[in-house]
mmCIF file with all atom_site columns, C-alpha atoms in Angstrom:
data_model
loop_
_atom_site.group_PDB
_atom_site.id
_atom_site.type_symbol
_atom_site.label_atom_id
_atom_site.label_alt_id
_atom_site.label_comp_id
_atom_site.label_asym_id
_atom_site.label_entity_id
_atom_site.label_seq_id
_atom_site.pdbx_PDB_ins_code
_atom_site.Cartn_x
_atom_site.Cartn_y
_atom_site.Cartn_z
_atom_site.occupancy
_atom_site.B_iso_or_equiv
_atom_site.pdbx_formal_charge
_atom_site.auth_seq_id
_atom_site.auth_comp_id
_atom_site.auth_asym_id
_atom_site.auth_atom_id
_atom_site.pdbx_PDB_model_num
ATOM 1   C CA . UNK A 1 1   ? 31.973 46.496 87.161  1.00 0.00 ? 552 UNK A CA 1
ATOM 2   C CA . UNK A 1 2   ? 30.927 47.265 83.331  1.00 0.00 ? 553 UNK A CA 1
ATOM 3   C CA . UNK A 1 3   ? 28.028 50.195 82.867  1.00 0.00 ? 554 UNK A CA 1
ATOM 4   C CA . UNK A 1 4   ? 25.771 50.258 80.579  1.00 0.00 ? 555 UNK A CA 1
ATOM 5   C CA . UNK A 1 5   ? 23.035 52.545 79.334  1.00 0.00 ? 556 UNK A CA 1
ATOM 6   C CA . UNK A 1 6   ? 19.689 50.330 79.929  1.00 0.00 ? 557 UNK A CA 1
ATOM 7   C CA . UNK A 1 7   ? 18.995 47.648 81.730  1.00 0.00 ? 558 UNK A CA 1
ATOM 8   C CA . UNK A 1 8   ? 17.994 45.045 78.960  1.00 0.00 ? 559 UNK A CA 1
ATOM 9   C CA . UNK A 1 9   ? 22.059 45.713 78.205  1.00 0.00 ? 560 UNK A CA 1
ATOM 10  C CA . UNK A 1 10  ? 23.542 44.839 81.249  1.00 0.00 ? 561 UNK A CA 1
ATOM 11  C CA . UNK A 1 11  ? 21.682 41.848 81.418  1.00 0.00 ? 562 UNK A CA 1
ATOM 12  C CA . UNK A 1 12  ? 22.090 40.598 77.677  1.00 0.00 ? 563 UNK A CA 1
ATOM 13  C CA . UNK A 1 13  ? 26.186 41.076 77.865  1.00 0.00 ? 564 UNK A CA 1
ATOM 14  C CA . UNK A 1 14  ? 28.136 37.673 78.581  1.00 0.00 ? 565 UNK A CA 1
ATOM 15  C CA . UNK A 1 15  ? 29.655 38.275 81.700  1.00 0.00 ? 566 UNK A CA 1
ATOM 16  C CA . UNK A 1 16  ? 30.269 35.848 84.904  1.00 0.00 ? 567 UNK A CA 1
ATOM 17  C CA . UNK A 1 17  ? 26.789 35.337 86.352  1.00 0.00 ? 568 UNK A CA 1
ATOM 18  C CA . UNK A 1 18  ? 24.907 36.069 83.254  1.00 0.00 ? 569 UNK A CA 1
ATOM 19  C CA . UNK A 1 19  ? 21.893 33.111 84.100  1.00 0.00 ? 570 UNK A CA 1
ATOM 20  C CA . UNK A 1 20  ? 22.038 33.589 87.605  1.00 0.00 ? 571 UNK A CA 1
ATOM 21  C CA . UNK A 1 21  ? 21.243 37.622 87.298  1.00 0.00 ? 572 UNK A CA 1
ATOM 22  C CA . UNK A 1 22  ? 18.953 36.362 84.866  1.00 0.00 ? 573 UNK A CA 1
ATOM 23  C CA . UNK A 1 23  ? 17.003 34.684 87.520  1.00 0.00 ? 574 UNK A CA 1
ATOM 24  C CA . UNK A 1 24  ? 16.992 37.559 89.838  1.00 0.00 ? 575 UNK A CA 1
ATOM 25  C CA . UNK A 1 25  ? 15.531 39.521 87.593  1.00 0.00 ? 576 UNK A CA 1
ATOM 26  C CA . UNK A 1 26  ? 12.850 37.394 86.893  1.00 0.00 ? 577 UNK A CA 1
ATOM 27  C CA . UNK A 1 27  ? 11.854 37.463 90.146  1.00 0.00 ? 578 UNK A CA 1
ATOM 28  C CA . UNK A 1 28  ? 11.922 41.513 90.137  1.00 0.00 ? 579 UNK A CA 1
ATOM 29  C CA . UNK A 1 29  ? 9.431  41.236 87.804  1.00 0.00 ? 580 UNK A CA 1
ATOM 30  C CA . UNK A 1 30  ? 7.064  39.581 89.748  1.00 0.00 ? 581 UNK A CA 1
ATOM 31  C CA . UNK A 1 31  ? 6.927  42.796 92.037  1.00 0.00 ? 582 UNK A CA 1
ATOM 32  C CA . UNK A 1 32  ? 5.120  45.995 91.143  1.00 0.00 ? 583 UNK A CA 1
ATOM 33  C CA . UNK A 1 33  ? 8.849  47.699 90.828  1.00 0.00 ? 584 UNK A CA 1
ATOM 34  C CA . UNK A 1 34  ? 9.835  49.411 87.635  1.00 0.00 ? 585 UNK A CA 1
ATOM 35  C CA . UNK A 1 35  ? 12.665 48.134 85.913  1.00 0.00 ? 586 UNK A CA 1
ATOM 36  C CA . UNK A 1 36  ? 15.561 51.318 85.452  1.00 0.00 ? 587 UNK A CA 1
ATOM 37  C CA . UNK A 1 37  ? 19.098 51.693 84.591  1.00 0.00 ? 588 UNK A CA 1
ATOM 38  C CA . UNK A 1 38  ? 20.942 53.778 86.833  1.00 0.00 ? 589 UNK A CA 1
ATOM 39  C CA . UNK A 1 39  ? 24.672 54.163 87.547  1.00 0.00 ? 590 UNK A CA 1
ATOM 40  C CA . UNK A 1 40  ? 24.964 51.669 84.716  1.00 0.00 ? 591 UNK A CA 1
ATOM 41  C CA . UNK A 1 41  ? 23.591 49.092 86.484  1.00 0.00 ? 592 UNK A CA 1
ATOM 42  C CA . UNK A 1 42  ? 19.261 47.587 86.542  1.00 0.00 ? 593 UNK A CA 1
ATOM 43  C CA . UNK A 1 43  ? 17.215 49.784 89.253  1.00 0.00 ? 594 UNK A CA 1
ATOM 44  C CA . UNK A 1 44  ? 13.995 49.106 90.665  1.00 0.00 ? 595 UNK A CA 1
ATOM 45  C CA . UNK A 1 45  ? 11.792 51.902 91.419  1.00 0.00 ? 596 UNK A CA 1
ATOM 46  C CA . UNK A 1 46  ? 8.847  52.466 92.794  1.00 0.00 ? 597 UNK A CA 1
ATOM 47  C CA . UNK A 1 47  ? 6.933  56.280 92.148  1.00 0.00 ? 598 UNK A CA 1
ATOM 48  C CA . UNK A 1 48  ? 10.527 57.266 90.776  1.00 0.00 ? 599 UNK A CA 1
ATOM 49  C CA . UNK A 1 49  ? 12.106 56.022 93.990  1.00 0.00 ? 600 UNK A CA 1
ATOM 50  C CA . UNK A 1 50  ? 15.028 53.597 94.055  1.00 0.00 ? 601 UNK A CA 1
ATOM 51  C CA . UNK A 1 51  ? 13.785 50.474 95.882  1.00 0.00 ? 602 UNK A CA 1
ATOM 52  C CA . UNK A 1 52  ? 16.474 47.458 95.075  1.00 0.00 ? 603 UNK A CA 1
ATOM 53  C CA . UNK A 1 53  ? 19.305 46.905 92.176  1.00 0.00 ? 604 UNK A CA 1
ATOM 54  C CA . UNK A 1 54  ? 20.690 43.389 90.655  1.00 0.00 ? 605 UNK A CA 1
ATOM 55  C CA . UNK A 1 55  ? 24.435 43.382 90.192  1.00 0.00 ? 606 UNK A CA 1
ATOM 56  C CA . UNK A 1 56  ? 27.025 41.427 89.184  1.00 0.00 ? 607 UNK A CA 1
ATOM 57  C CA . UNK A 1 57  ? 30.906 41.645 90.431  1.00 0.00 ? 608 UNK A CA 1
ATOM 58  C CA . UNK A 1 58  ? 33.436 38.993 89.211  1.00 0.00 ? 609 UNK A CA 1
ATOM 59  C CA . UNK A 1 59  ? 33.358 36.558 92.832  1.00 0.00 ? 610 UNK A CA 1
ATOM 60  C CA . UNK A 1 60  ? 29.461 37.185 93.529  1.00 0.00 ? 611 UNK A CA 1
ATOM 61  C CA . UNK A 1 61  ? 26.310 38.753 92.605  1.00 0.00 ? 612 UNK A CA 1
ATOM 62  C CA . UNK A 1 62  ? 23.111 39.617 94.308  1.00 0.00 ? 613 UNK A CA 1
ATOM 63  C CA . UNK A 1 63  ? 20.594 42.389 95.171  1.00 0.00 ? 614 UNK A CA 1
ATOM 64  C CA . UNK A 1 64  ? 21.159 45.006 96.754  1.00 0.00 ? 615 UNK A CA 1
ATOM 65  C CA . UNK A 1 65  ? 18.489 47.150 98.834  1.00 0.00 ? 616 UNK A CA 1
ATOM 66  C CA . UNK A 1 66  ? 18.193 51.312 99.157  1.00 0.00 ? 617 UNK A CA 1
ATOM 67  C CA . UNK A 1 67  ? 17.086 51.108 102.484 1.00 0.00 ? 618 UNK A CA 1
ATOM 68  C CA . UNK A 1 68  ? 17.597 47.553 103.578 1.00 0.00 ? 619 UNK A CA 1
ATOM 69  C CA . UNK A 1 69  ? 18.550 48.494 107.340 1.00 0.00 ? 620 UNK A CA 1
ATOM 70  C CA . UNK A 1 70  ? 14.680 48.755 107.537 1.00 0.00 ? 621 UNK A CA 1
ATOM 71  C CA . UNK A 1 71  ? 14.271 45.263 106.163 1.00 0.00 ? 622 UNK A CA 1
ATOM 72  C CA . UNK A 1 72  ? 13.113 42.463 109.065 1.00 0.00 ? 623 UNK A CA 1
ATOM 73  C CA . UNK A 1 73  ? 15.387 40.132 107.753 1.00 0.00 ? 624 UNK A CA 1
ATOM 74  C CA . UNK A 1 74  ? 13.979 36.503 108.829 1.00 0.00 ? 625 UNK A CA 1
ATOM 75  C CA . UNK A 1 75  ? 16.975 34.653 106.832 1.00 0.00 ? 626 UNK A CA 1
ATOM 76  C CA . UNK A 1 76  ? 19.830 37.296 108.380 1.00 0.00 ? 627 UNK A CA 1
ATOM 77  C CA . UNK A 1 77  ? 21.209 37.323 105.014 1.00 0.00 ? 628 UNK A CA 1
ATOM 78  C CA . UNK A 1 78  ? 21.875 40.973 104.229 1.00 0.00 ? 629 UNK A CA 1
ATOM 79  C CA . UNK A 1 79  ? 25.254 42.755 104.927 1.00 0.00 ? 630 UNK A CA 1
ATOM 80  C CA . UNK A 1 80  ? 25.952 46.388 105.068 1.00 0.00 ? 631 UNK A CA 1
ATOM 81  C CA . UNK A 1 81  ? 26.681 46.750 101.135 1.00 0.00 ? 632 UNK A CA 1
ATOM 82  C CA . UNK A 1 82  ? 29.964 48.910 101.531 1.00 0.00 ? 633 UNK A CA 1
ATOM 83  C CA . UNK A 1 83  ? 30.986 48.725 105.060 1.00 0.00 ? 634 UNK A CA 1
ATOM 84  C CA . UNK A 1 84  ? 30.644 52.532 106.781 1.00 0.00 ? 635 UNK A CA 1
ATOM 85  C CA . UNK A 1 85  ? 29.934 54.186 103.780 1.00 0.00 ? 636 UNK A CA 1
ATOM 86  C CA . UNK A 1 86  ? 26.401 53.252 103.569 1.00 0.00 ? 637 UNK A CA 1
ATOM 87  C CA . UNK A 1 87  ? 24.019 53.763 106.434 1.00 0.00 ? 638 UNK A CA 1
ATOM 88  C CA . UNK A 1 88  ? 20.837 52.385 104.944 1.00 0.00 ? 639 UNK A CA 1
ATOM 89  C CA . UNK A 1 89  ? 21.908 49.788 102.106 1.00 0.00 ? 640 UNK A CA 1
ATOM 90  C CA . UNK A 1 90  ? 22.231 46.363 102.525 1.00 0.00 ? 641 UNK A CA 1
ATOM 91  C CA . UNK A 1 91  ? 23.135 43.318 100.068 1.00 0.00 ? 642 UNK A CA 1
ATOM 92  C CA . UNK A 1 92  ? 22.169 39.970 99.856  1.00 0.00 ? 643 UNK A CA 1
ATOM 93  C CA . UNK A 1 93  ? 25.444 38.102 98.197  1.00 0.00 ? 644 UNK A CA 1
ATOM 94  C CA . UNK A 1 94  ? 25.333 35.270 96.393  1.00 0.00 ? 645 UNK A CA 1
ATOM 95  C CA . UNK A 1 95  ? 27.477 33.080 95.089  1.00 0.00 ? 646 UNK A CA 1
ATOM 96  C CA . UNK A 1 96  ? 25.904 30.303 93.121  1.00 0.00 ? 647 UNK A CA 1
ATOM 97  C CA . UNK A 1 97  ? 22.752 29.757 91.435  1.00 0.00 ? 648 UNK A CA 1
ATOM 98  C CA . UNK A 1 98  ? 21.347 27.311 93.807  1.00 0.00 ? 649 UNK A CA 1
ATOM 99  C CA . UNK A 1 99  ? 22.036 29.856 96.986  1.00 0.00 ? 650 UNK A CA 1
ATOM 100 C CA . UNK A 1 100 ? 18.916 31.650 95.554  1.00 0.00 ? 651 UNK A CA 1
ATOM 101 C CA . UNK A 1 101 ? 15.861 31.087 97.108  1.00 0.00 ? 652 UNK A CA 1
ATOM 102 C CA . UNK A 1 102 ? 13.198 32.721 94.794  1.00 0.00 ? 653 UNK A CA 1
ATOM 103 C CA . UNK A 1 103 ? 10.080 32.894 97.567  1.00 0.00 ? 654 UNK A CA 1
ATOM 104 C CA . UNK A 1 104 ? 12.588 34.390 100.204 1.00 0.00 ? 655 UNK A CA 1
ATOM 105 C CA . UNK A 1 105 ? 13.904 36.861 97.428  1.00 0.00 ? 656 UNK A CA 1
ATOM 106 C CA . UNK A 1 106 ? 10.617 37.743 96.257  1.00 0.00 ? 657 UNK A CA 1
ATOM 107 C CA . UNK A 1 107 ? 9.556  38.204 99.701  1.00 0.00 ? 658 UNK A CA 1
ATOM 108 C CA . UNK A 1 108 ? 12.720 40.927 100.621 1.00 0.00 ? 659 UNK A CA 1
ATOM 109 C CA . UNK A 1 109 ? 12.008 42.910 97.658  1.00 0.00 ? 660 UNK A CA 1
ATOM 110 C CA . UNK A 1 110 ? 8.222  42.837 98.120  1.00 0.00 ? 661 UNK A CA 1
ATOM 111 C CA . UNK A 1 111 ? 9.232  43.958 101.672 1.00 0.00 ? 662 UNK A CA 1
ATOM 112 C CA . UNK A 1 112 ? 11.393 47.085 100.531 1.00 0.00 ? 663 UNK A CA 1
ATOM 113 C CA . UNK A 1 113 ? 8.541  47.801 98.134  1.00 0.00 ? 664 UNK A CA 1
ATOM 114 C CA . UNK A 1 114 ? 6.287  48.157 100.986 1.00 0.00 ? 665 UNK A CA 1
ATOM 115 C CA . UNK A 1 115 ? 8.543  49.941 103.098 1.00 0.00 ? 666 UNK A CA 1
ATOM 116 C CA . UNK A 1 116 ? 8.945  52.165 100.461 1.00 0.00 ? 667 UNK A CA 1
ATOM 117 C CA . UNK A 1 117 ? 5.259  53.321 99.850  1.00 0.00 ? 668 UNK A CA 1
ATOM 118 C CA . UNK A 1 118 ? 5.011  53.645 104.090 1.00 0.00 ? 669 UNK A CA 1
ATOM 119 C CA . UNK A 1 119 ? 8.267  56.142 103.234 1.00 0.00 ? 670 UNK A CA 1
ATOM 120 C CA . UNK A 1 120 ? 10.555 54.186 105.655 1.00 0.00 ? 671 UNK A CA 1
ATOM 121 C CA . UNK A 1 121 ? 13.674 54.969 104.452 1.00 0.00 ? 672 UNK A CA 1
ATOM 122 C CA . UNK A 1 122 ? 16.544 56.624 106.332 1.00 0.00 ? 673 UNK A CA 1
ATOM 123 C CA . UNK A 1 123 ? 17.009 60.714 106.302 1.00 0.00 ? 674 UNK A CA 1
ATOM 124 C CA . UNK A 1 124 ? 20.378 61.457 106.407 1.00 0.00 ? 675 UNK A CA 1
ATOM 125 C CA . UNK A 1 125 ? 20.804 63.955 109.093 1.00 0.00 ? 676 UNK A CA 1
ATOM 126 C CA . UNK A 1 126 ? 22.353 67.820 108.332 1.00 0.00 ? 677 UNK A CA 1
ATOM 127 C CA . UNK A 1 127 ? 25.412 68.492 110.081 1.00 0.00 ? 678 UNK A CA 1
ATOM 128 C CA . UNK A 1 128 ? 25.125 71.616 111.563 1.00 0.00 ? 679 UNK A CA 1
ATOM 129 C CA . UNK A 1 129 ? 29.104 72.929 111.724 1.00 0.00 ? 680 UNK A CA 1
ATOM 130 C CA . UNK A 1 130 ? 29.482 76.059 113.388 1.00 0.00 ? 681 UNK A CA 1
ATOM 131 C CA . UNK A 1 131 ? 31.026 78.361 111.552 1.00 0.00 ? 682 UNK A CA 1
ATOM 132 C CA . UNK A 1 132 ? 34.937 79.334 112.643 1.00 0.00 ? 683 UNK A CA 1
ATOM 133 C CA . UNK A 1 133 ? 35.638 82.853 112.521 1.00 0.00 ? 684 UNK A CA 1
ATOM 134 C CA . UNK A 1 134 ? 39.372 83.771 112.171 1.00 0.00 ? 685 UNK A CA 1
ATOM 135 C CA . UNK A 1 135 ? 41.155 85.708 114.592 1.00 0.00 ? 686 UNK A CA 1
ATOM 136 C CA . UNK A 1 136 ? 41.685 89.072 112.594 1.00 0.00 ? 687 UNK A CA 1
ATOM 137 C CA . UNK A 1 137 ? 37.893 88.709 111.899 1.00 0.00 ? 688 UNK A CA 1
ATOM 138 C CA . UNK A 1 138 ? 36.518 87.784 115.359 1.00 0.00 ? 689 UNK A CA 1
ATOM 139 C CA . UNK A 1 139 ? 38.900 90.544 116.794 1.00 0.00 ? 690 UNK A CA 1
ATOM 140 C CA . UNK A 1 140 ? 37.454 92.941 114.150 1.00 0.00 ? 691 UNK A CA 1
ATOM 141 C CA . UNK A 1 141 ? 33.660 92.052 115.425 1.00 0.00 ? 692 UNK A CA 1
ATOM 142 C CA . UNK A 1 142 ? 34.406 92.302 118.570 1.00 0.00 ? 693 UNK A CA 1
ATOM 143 C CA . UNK A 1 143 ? 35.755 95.588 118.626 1.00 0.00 ? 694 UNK A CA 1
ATOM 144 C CA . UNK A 1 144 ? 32.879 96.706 116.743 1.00 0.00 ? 695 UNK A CA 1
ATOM 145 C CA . UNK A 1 145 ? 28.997 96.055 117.494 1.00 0.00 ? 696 UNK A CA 1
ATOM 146 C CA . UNK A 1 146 ? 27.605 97.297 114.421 1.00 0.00 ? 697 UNK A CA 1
ATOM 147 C CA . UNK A 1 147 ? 29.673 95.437 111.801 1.00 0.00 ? 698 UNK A CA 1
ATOM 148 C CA . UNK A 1 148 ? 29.432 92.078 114.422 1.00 0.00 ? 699 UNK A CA 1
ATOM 149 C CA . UNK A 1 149 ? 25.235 92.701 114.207 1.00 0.00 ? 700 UNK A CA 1
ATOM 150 C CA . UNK A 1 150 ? 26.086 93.399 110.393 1.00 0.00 ? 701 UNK A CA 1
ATOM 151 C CA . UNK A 1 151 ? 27.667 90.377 110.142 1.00 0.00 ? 702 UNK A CA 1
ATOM 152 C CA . UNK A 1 152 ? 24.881 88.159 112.038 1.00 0.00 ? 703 UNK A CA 1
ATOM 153 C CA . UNK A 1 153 ? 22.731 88.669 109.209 1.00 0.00 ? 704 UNK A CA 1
ATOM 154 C CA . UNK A 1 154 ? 24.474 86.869 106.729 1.00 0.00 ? 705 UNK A CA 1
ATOM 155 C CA . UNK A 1 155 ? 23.544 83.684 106.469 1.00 0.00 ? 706 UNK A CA 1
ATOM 156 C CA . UNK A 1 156 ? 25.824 81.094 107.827 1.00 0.00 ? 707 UNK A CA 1
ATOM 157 C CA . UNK A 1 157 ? 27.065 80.083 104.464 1.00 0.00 ? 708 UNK A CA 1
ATOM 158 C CA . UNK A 1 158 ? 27.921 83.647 103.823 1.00 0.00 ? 709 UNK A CA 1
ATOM 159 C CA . UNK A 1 159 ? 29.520 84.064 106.996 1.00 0.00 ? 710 UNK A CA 1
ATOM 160 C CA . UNK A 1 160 ? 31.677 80.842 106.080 1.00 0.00 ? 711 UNK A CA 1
ATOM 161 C CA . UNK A 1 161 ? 32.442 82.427 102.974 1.00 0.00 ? 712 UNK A CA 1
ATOM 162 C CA . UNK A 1 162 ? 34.250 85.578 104.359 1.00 0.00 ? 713 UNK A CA 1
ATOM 163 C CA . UNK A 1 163 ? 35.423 82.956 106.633 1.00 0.00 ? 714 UNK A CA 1
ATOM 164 C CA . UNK A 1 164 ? 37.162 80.847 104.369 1.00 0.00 ? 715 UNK A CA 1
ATOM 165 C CA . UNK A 1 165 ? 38.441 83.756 101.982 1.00 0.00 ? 716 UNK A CA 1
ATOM 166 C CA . UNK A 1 166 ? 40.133 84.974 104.692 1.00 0.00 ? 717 UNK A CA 1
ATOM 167 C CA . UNK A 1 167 ? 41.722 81.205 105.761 1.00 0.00 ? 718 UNK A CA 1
ATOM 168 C CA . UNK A 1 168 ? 42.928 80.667 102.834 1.00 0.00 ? 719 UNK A CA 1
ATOM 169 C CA . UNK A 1 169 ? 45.151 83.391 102.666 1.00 0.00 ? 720 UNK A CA 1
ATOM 170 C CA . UNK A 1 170 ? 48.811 81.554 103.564 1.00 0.00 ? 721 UNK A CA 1
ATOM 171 C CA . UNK A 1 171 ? 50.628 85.041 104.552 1.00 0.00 ? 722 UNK A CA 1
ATOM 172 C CA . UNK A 1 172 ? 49.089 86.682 107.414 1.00 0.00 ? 723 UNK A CA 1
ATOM 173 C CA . UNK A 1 173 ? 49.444 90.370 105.393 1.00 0.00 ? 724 UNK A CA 1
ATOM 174 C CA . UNK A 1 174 ? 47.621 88.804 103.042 1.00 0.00 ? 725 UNK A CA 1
ATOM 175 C CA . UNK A 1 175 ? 44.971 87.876 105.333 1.00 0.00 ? 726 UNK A CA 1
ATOM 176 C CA . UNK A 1 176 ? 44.822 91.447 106.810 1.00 0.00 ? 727 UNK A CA 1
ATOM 177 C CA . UNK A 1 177 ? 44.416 92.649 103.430 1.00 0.00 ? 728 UNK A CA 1
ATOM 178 C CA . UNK A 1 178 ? 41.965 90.534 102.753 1.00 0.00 ? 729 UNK A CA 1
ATOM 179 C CA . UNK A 1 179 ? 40.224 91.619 106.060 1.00 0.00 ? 730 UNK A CA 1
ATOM 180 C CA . UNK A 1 180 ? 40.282 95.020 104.963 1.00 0.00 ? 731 UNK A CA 1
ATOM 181 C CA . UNK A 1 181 ? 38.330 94.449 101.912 1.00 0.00 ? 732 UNK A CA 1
ATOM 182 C CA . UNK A 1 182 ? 35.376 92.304 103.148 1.00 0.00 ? 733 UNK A CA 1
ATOM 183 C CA . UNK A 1 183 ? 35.214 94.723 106.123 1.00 0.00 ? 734 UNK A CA 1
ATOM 184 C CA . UNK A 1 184 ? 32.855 97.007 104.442 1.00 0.00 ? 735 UNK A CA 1
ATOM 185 C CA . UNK A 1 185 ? 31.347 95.087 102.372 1.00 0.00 ? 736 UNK A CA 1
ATOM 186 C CA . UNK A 1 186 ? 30.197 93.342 105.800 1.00 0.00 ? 737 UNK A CA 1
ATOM 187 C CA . UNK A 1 187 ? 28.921 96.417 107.190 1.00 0.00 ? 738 UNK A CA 1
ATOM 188 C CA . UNK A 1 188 ? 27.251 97.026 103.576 1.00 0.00 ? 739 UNK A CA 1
ATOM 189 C CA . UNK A 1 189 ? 25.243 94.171 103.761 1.00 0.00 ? 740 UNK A CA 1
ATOM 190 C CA . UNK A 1 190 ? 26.983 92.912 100.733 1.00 0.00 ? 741 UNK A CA 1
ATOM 191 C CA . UNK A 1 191 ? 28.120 88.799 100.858 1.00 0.00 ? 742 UNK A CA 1
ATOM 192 C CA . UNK A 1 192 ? 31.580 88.125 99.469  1.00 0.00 ? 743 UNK A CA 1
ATOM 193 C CA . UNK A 1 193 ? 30.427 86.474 95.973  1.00 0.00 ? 744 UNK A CA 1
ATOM 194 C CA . UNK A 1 194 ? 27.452 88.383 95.596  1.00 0.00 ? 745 UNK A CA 1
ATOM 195 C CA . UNK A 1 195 ? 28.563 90.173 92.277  1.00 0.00 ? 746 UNK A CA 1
ATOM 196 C CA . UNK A 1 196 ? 28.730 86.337 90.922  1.00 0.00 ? 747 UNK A CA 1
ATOM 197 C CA . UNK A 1 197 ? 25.193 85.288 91.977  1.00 0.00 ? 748 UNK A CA 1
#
């Protein structure tokens, strides 16, 4: 897939397609959406929000739809753009200049414009992962109540930092010496890459 830096290039360079993406974006300026370049590719935005694209591969092209898991639909036409990657996207393929229907296309993107402005659009969810303290460290805090209170108050991605430092030690010397020297710091108050921050 060729990138380029604006969106008047990407249309204007002879590729497979060229009239056919041509058309699409025609259409995409019948909306309200603003016309972008992003990822080398045209963008359609609405209040700086990414709302639909028009691309081009060498067997199809089509438009393709931020949030189009939120779109009703009517035709059943869209497809989960890259299959469990993508939560929210979905394309509409196409694969010949007569395939595209310009009132149903102007209708979908009108659609995700809408949806859009309402803020429908899909939150990807924060996976809380529990931080897992290694053994010389969880022995270490549980042997002592002041430096395992000490160590509560780091913030979890603190706490995965001593974590990890100490992990990622192959020997196991080398994790006890490593253990040693985060010990006080711990009780300190004083996070691992601190110095850097």
């Amino acid at each position: 897939m060729e990138k380029t830096k604006t969106a008047e290039g990407y249309y204007a360079k002879d590729a497979p397609f060229k009239k056919e993406i041509a058309l699409l974006r025609e259409i995409a300026h019948r909306t309200e959406a603003i016309e972008t370049c992003k990822w080398g590719m045209p963008v359609y935005t609405i209040t700086n929000k990414n709302v639909f694209g028009i691309c081009r591969f060498k067997s199809h092209f089509g438009v393709w739809f931020f949030n189009g898991a939120f779109l009703s639909d009517p035709k059943n036409v869209l497809a989960n753009a890259q299959e469990g990657k993508t939560k929210a996207m979905r394309h509409w393929k196409f694969y010949a200049a007569d395939q595209i229907q310009e009132k149903e296309v102007l209708q979908y993107m009108n659609e995700a414009i809408e949806n859009q402005k309402k803020g429908i659009r899909l939150v990807p969810k924060k996976q809380k992962k529990e931080v897992q303290i290694p053994i010389p460290l969880r022995s270490a805090l549980e042997q002592d109540q002041s430096l395992k209170k000490a160590f509560g108050h780091f913030t979890p991605y603190k706490q995965k930092e001593f974590c990890e430092y100490i992990e990622e030690a192959k020997q196991e010397k080398t994790k006890l010496r490593r253990l040693d020297k985060i010990l006080p710091m711990i009780q300190e108050g004083v996070g691992l890459n601190d110095a850097y921050r």
